[in-house]
Amino acid sequence: MTKGNNYITPQEAQQLIAEQRAILVDVREHDEFAREHVAGSVSLPLSGIHANDIARLQGSAIILTCRSGMRTGTACQQIALQHRGDTFVMQGGLDAWKKSEFPLVVNKSAPLEMTRQVHLVAGLLVLLGIILGNLVHPAYFGISAFVGIGLTFAGATGFCGMARLLALAPWNRVASG
């Protein structure tokens, strides 16, 4: 039984999956998975993974992946302790899978990942505060300060008010039907 961070290449992962000897488990968030993922992979975001999610995968080896391999490297030990079969981490994650030119399911109509949306809006608001603070009135520097405080709070608590607001935006609403 394999326990710990056992890295395999995308080529080795693809072979195990093709031979139906392993299941690819994508630990990125649902919005990231919706935008692009490996066909047949299972979405189990690290932010909400539970023991019963791992129990559903018993009887097969699992290969963990994320975008670059960093999230899976840190979570592998935790998941491996709950999983009775072999547990692997795909080196380089989805980025390495793409470099190997293996096929992906891509949905370009899916909204940008929430993290990227927060980065874009926060960056634009900081720039706006700096520009307006220099050109109009120094009080506009408060916009940049407010964003900085919000990001610091999000980092310290795990709650991001900007992400909550962006989730309500029309482009992030799940289409019904």
PDB file of C-alpha atoms in Angstrom:
ATOM      1  CA  MET A   1       0.000   0.000   0.000  1.00  0.00           C
ATOM      2  CA  THR A   2       1.399   3.384  -1.014  1.00  0.00           C
ATOM      3  CA  LYS A   3       1.271   6.078   1.642  1.00  0.00           C
ATOM      4  CA  GLY A   4       2.716   9.558   1.408  1.00  0.00           C
ATOM      5  CA  ASN A   5       3.665  11.706  -1.534  1.00  0.00           C
ATOM      6  CA  ASN A   6       4.305   9.275  -4.356  1.00  0.00           C
ATOM      7  CA  TYR A   7       4.755  11.286  -7.506  1.00  0.00           C
ATOM      8  CA  ILE A   8       4.040   9.958 -10.970  1.00  0.00           C
ATOM      9  CA  THR A   9       4.374  11.623 -14.343  1.00  0.00           C
ATOM     10  CA  PRO A  10       1.370  12.554 -16.482  1.00  0.00           C
ATOM     11  CA  GLN A  11       2.392   9.738 -18.846  1.00  0.00           C
ATOM     12  CA  GLU A  12       2.284   7.194 -16.005  1.00  0.00           C
ATOM     13  CA  ALA A  13      -1.037   8.640 -14.805  1.00  0.00           C
ATOM     14  CA  GLN A  14      -2.533   8.470 -18.287  1.00  0.00           C
ATOM     15  CA  GLN A  15      -1.456   4.835 -18.619  1.00  0.00           C
ATOM     16  CA  LEU A  16      -2.964   3.822 -15.246  1.00  0.00           C
ATOM     17  CA  ILE A  17      -6.203   5.617 -16.126  1.00  0.00           C
ATOM     18  CA  ALA A  18      -6.350   4.058 -19.617  1.00  0.00           C
ATOM     19  CA  GLU A  19      -5.841   0.605 -18.075  1.00  0.00           C
ATOM     20  CA  GLN A  20      -8.618   1.415 -15.560  1.00  0.00           C
ATOM     21  CA  ARG A  21      -6.203   0.785 -12.692  1.00  0.00           C
ATOM     22  CA  ALA A  22      -6.614   4.257 -11.176  1.00  0.00           C
ATOM     23  CA  ILE A  23      -9.055   7.135 -10.850  1.00  0.00           C
ATOM     24  CA  LEU A  24      -7.914  10.711 -11.374  1.00  0.00           C
ATOM     25  CA  VAL A  25      -9.151  12.929  -8.515  1.00  0.00           C
ATOM     26  CA  ASP A  26      -9.075  16.659  -9.227  1.00  0.00           C
ATOM     27  CA  VAL A  27      -8.829  18.604  -5.954  1.00  0.00           C
ATOM     28  CA  ARG A  28      -9.314  22.077  -7.450  1.00  0.00           C
ATOM     29  CA  GLU A  29     -12.451  24.058  -6.685  1.00  0.00           C
ATOM     30  CA  HIS A  30     -15.629  23.358  -8.681  1.00  0.00           C
ATOM     31  CA  ASP A  31     -15.315  26.581 -10.702  1.00  0.00           C
ATOM     32  CA  GLU A  32     -11.791  25.638 -11.781  1.00  0.00           C
ATOM     33  CA  PHE A  33     -12.915  22.097 -12.658  1.00  0.00           C
ATOM     34  CA  ALA A  34     -15.879  23.434 -14.678  1.00  0.00           C
ATOM     35  CA  ARG A  35     -13.549  25.515 -16.855  1.00  0.00           C
ATOM     36  CA  GLU A  36     -11.205  22.623 -17.730  1.00  0.00           C
ATOM     37  CA  HIS A  37     -10.463  19.117 -16.516  1.00  0.00           C
ATOM     38  CA  VAL A  38      -9.328  15.689 -17.636  1.00  0.00           C
ATOM     39  CA  ALA A  39     -12.195  13.642 -19.074  1.00  0.00           C
ATOM     40  CA  GLY A  40     -13.395  11.055 -16.562  1.00  0.00           C
ATOM     41  CA  SER A  41     -11.734  12.714 -13.596  1.00  0.00           C
ATOM     42  CA  VAL A  42     -13.610  13.093 -10.308  1.00  0.00           C
ATOM     43  CA  SER A  43     -13.989  16.539  -8.736  1.00  0.00           C
ATOM     44  CA  LEU A  44     -13.311  16.540  -4.974  1.00  0.00           C
ATOM     45  CA  PRO A  45     -12.218  20.034  -3.916  1.00  0.00           C
ATOM     46  CA  LEU A  46      -9.813  20.087  -0.993  1.00  0.00           C
ATOM     47  CA  SER A  47     -11.879  22.815   0.642  1.00  0.00           C
ATOM     48  CA  GLY A  48     -14.727  20.405   1.269  1.00  0.00           C
ATOM     49  CA  ILE A  49     -13.326  16.886   1.064  1.00  0.00           C
ATOM     50  CA  HIS A  50     -14.747  14.421   3.603  1.00  0.00           C
ATOM     51  CA  ALA A  51     -13.906  10.883   4.610  1.00  0.00           C
ATOM     52  CA  ASN A  52     -17.057   9.561   2.902  1.00  0.00           C
ATOM     53  CA  ASP A  53     -15.843  11.140  -0.386  1.00  0.00           C
ATOM     54  CA  ILE A  54     -12.666   9.094  -0.098  1.00  0.00           C
ATOM     55  CA  ALA A  55     -14.655   6.006   0.941  1.00  0.00           C
ATOM     56  CA  ARG A  56     -16.491   6.123  -2.426  1.00  0.00           C
ATOM     57  CA  LEU A  57     -13.147   5.622  -4.151  1.00  0.00           C
ATOM     58  CA  GLN A  58     -12.065   2.530  -2.198  1.00  0.00           C
ATOM     59  CA  GLY A  59     -10.997  -0.383  -4.350  1.00  0.00           C
ATOM     60  CA  SER A  60      -9.053   1.728  -6.843  1.00  0.00           C
ATOM     61  CA  ALA A  61      -5.765   3.520  -6.806  1.00  0.00           C
ATOM     62  CA  ILE A  62      -6.242   7.279  -6.884  1.00  0.00           C
ATOM     63  CA  ILE A  63      -4.133   9.899  -8.590  1.00  0.00           C
ATOM     64  CA  LEU A  64      -4.495  13.384  -7.164  1.00  0.00           C
ATOM     65  CA  THR A  65      -4.163  16.434  -9.354  1.00  0.00           C
ATOM     66  CA  CYS A  66      -4.648  20.177  -9.211  1.00  0.00           C
ATOM     67  CA  ARG A  67      -3.437  22.937 -11.517  1.00  0.00           C
ATOM     68  CA  SER A  68       0.297  22.765 -10.758  1.00  0.00           C
ATOM     69  CA  GLY A  69       0.690  19.944  -8.221  1.00  0.00           C
ATOM     70  CA  MET A  70       1.191  22.164  -5.162  1.00  0.00           C
ATOM     71  CA  ARG A  71      -2.217  21.622  -3.506  1.00  0.00           C
ATOM     72  CA  THR A  72      -2.109  17.884  -4.036  1.00  0.00           C
ATOM     73  CA  GLY A  73       1.401  17.606  -2.676  1.00  0.00           C
ATOM     74  CA  THR A  74       0.269  19.074   0.628  1.00  0.00           C
ATOM     75  CA  ALA A  75      -2.971  17.069   0.821  1.00  0.00           C
ATOM     76  CA  CYS A  76      -1.725  13.670  -0.293  1.00  0.00           C
ATOM     77  CA  GLN A  77      -0.748  12.437   3.157  1.00  0.00           C
ATOM     78  CA  GLN A  78      -4.133  13.363   4.646  1.00  0.00           C
ATOM     79  CA  ILE A  79      -6.024  11.643   1.835  1.00  0.00           C
ATOM     80  CA  ALA A  80      -3.696   8.626   1.784  1.00  0.00           C
ATOM     81  CA  LEU A  81      -4.437   7.946   5.449  1.00  0.00           C
ATOM     82  CA  GLN A  82      -8.149   7.671   4.638  1.00  0.00           C
ATOM     83  CA  HIS A  83      -7.712   5.676   1.426  1.00  0.00           C
ATOM     84  CA  ARG A  84      -6.935   1.968   1.596  1.00  0.00           C
ATOM     85  CA  GLY A  85      -5.501   1.757  -1.928  1.00  0.00           C
ATOM     86  CA  ASP A  86      -2.499   3.362  -3.568  1.00  0.00           C
ATOM     87  CA  THR A  87      -2.432   7.161  -3.598  1.00  0.00           C
ATOM     88  CA  PHE A  88      -0.313   9.142  -6.044  1.00  0.00           C
ATOM     89  CA  VAL A  89       0.266  12.790  -6.939  1.00  0.00           C
ATOM     90  CA  MET A  90       0.563  13.697 -10.600  1.00  0.00           C
ATOM     91  CA  GLN A  91       3.728  15.778 -10.981  1.00  0.00           C
ATOM     92  CA  GLY A  92       3.031  19.225 -12.366  1.00  0.00           C
ATOM     93  CA  GLY A  93      -0.742  18.759 -12.197  1.00  0.00           C
ATOM     94  CA  LEU A  94      -2.990  19.854 -15.038  1.00  0.00           C
ATOM     95  CA  ASP A  95      -0.274  22.155 -16.390  1.00  0.00           C
ATOM     96  CA  ALA A  96       1.991  19.140 -16.988  1.00  0.00           C
ATOM     97  CA  TRP A  97      -0.944  17.158 -18.451  1.00  0.00           C
ATOM     98  CA  LYS A  98      -1.437  19.954 -21.007  1.00  0.00           C
ATOM     99  CA  LYS A  99       2.293  20.086 -21.809  1.00  0.00           C
ATOM    100  CA  SER A 100       2.128  16.353 -22.511  1.00  0.00           C
ATOM    101  CA  GLU A 101      -0.624  17.210 -25.016  1.00  0.00           C
ATOM    102  CA  PHE A 102      -3.140  14.854 -23.443  1.00  0.00           C
ATOM    103  CA  PRO A 103      -6.786  15.761 -24.070  1.00  0.00           C
ATOM    104  CA  LEU A 104      -8.813  18.000 -21.764  1.00  0.00           C
ATOM    105  CA  VAL A 105     -12.464  18.863 -21.460  1.00  0.00           C
ATOM    106  CA  VAL A 106     -12.503  22.648 -21.875  1.00  0.00           C
ATOM    107  CA  ASN A 107     -15.516  24.899 -21.352  1.00  0.00           C
ATOM    108  CA  LYS A 108     -14.488  28.415 -22.349  1.00  0.00           C
ATOM    109  CA  SER A 109     -18.016  29.657 -21.659  1.00  0.00           C
ATOM    110  CA  ALA A 110     -17.624  28.846 -17.945  1.00  0.00           C
ATOM    111  CA  PRO A 111     -16.835  31.947 -15.860  1.00  0.00           C
ATOM    112  CA  LEU A 112     -13.272  32.665 -14.830  1.00  0.00           C
ATOM    113  CA  GLU A 113     -12.254  30.965 -11.605  1.00  0.00           C
ATOM    114  CA  MET A 114     -13.361  32.961  -8.567  1.00  0.00           C
ATOM    115  CA  THR A 115      -9.793  33.424  -7.365  1.00  0.00           C
ATOM    116  CA  ARG A 116      -8.840  35.003 -10.681  1.00  0.00           C
ATOM    117  CA  GLN A 117     -11.904  37.252 -10.567  1.00  0.00           C
ATOM    118  CA  VAL A 118     -10.957  38.446  -7.076  1.00  0.00           C
ATOM    119  CA  HIS A 119      -7.374  39.094  -8.211  1.00  0.00           C
ATOM    120  CA  LEU A 120      -8.582  41.091 -11.222  1.00  0.00           C
ATOM    121  CA  VAL A 121     -11.076  43.213  -9.291  1.00  0.00           C
ATOM    122  CA  ALA A 122      -8.717  43.810  -6.363  1.00  0.00           C
ATOM    123  CA  GLY A 123      -5.914  44.835  -8.707  1.00  0.00           C
ATOM    124  CA  LEU A 124      -8.168  47.165 -10.664  1.00  0.00           C
ATOM    125  CA  LEU A 125      -9.526  48.775  -7.496  1.00  0.00           C
ATOM    126  CA  VAL A 126      -6.010  49.348  -6.126  1.00  0.00           C
ATOM    127  CA  LEU A 127      -4.955  50.938  -9.426  1.00  0.00           C
ATOM    128  CA  LEU A 128      -8.125  53.059  -9.488  1.00  0.00           C
ATOM    129  CA  GLY A 129      -7.431  54.271  -5.945  1.00  0.00           C
ATOM    130  CA  ILE A 130      -3.858  55.214  -6.844  1.00  0.00           C
ATOM    131  CA  ILE A 131      -4.830  56.998 -10.067  1.00  0.00           C
ATOM    132  CA  LEU A 132      -7.734  58.899  -8.506  1.00  0.00           C
ATOM    133  CA  GLY A 133      -5.650  59.673  -5.414  1.00  0.00           C
ATOM    134  CA  ASN A 134      -2.970  61.275  -7.574  1.00  0.00           C
ATOM    135  CA  LEU A 135      -5.219  62.992 -10.122  1.00  0.00           C
ATOM    136  CA  VAL A 136      -8.370  63.963  -8.210  1.00  0.00           C
ATOM    137  CA  HIS A 137      -8.027  63.947  -4.434  1.00  0.00           C
ATOM    138  CA  PRO A 138      -5.826  62.093  -1.910  1.00  0.00           C
ATOM    139  CA  ALA A 139      -8.938  60.693  -0.206  1.00  0.00           C
ATOM    140  CA  TYR A 140      -9.227  58.211  -3.084  1.00  0.00           C
ATOM    141  CA  PHE A 141      -6.146  56.422  -1.738  1.00  0.00           C
ATOM    142  CA  GLY A 142      -8.692  55.026   0.736  1.00  0.00           C
ATOM    143  CA  ILE A 143      -9.954  52.677  -2.010  1.00  0.00           C
ATOM    144  CA  SER A 144      -6.537  50.987  -2.141  1.00  0.00           C
ATOM    145  CA  ALA A 145      -6.358  50.875   1.655  1.00  0.00           C
ATOM    146  CA  PHE A 146      -9.847  49.351   1.862  1.00  0.00           C
ATOM    147  CA  VAL A 147      -8.903  46.614  -0.645  1.00  0.00           C
ATOM    148  CA  GLY A 148      -5.680  45.925   1.279  1.00  0.00           C
ATOM    149  CA  ILE A 149      -7.596  45.570   4.540  1.00  0.00           C
ATOM    150  CA  GLY A 150     -10.119  43.283   2.844  1.00  0.00           C
ATOM    151  CA  LEU A 151      -7.421  41.040   1.396  1.00  0.00           C
ATOM    152  CA  THR A 152      -5.615  40.879   4.728  1.00  0.00           C
ATOM    153  CA  PHE A 153      -8.879  39.933   6.466  1.00  0.00           C
ATOM    154  CA  ALA A 154      -9.565  37.280   3.799  1.00  0.00           C
ATOM    155  CA  GLY A 155      -6.096  35.808   4.286  1.00  0.00           C
ATOM    156  CA  ALA A 156      -6.431  35.755   8.066  1.00  0.00           C
ATOM    157  CA  THR A 157      -9.975  34.387   8.296  1.00  0.00           C
ATOM    158  CA  GLY A 158     -10.636  32.507   5.062  1.00  0.00           C
ATOM    159  CA  PHE A 159     -13.697  34.699   4.405  1.00  0.00           C
ATOM    160  CA  CYS A 160     -13.507  36.834   1.261  1.00  0.00           C
ATOM    161  CA  GLY A 161     -16.295  39.367   1.007  1.00  0.00           C
ATOM    162  CA  MET A 162     -15.276  40.285  -2.528  1.00  0.00           C
ATOM    163  CA  ALA A 163     -15.617  36.659  -3.646  1.00  0.00           C
ATOM    164  CA  ARG A 164     -19.068  36.523  -2.041  1.00  0.00           C
ATOM    165  CA  LEU A 165     -20.117  39.659  -3.935  1.00  0.00           C
ATOM    166  CA  LEU A 166     -18.647  38.449  -7.212  1.00  0.00           C
ATOM    167  CA  ALA A 167     -20.486  35.134  -6.829  1.00  0.00           C
ATOM    168  CA  LEU A 168     -23.721  37.128  -7.105  1.00  0.00           C
ATOM    169  CA  ALA A 169     -22.685  38.691 -10.428  1.00  0.00           C
ATOM    170  CA  PRO A 170     -24.815  37.650 -13.424  1.00  0.00           C
ATOM    171  CA  TRP A 171     -21.901  35.932 -15.205  1.00  0.00           C
ATOM    172  CA  ASN A 172     -21.369  33.656 -12.187  1.00  0.00           C
ATOM    173  CA  ARG A 173     -24.963  32.478 -11.886  1.00  0.00           C
ATOM    174  CA  VAL A 174     -25.534  28.858 -12.831  1.00  0.00           C
ATOM    175  CA  ALA A 175     -27.834  28.602 -15.818  1.00  0.00           C
ATOM    176  CA  SER A 176     -31.008  26.711 -14.992  1.00  0.00           C
ATOM    177  CA  GLY A 177     -32.304  23.887 -17.140  1.00  0.00           C
TER     178      GLY A 177
END
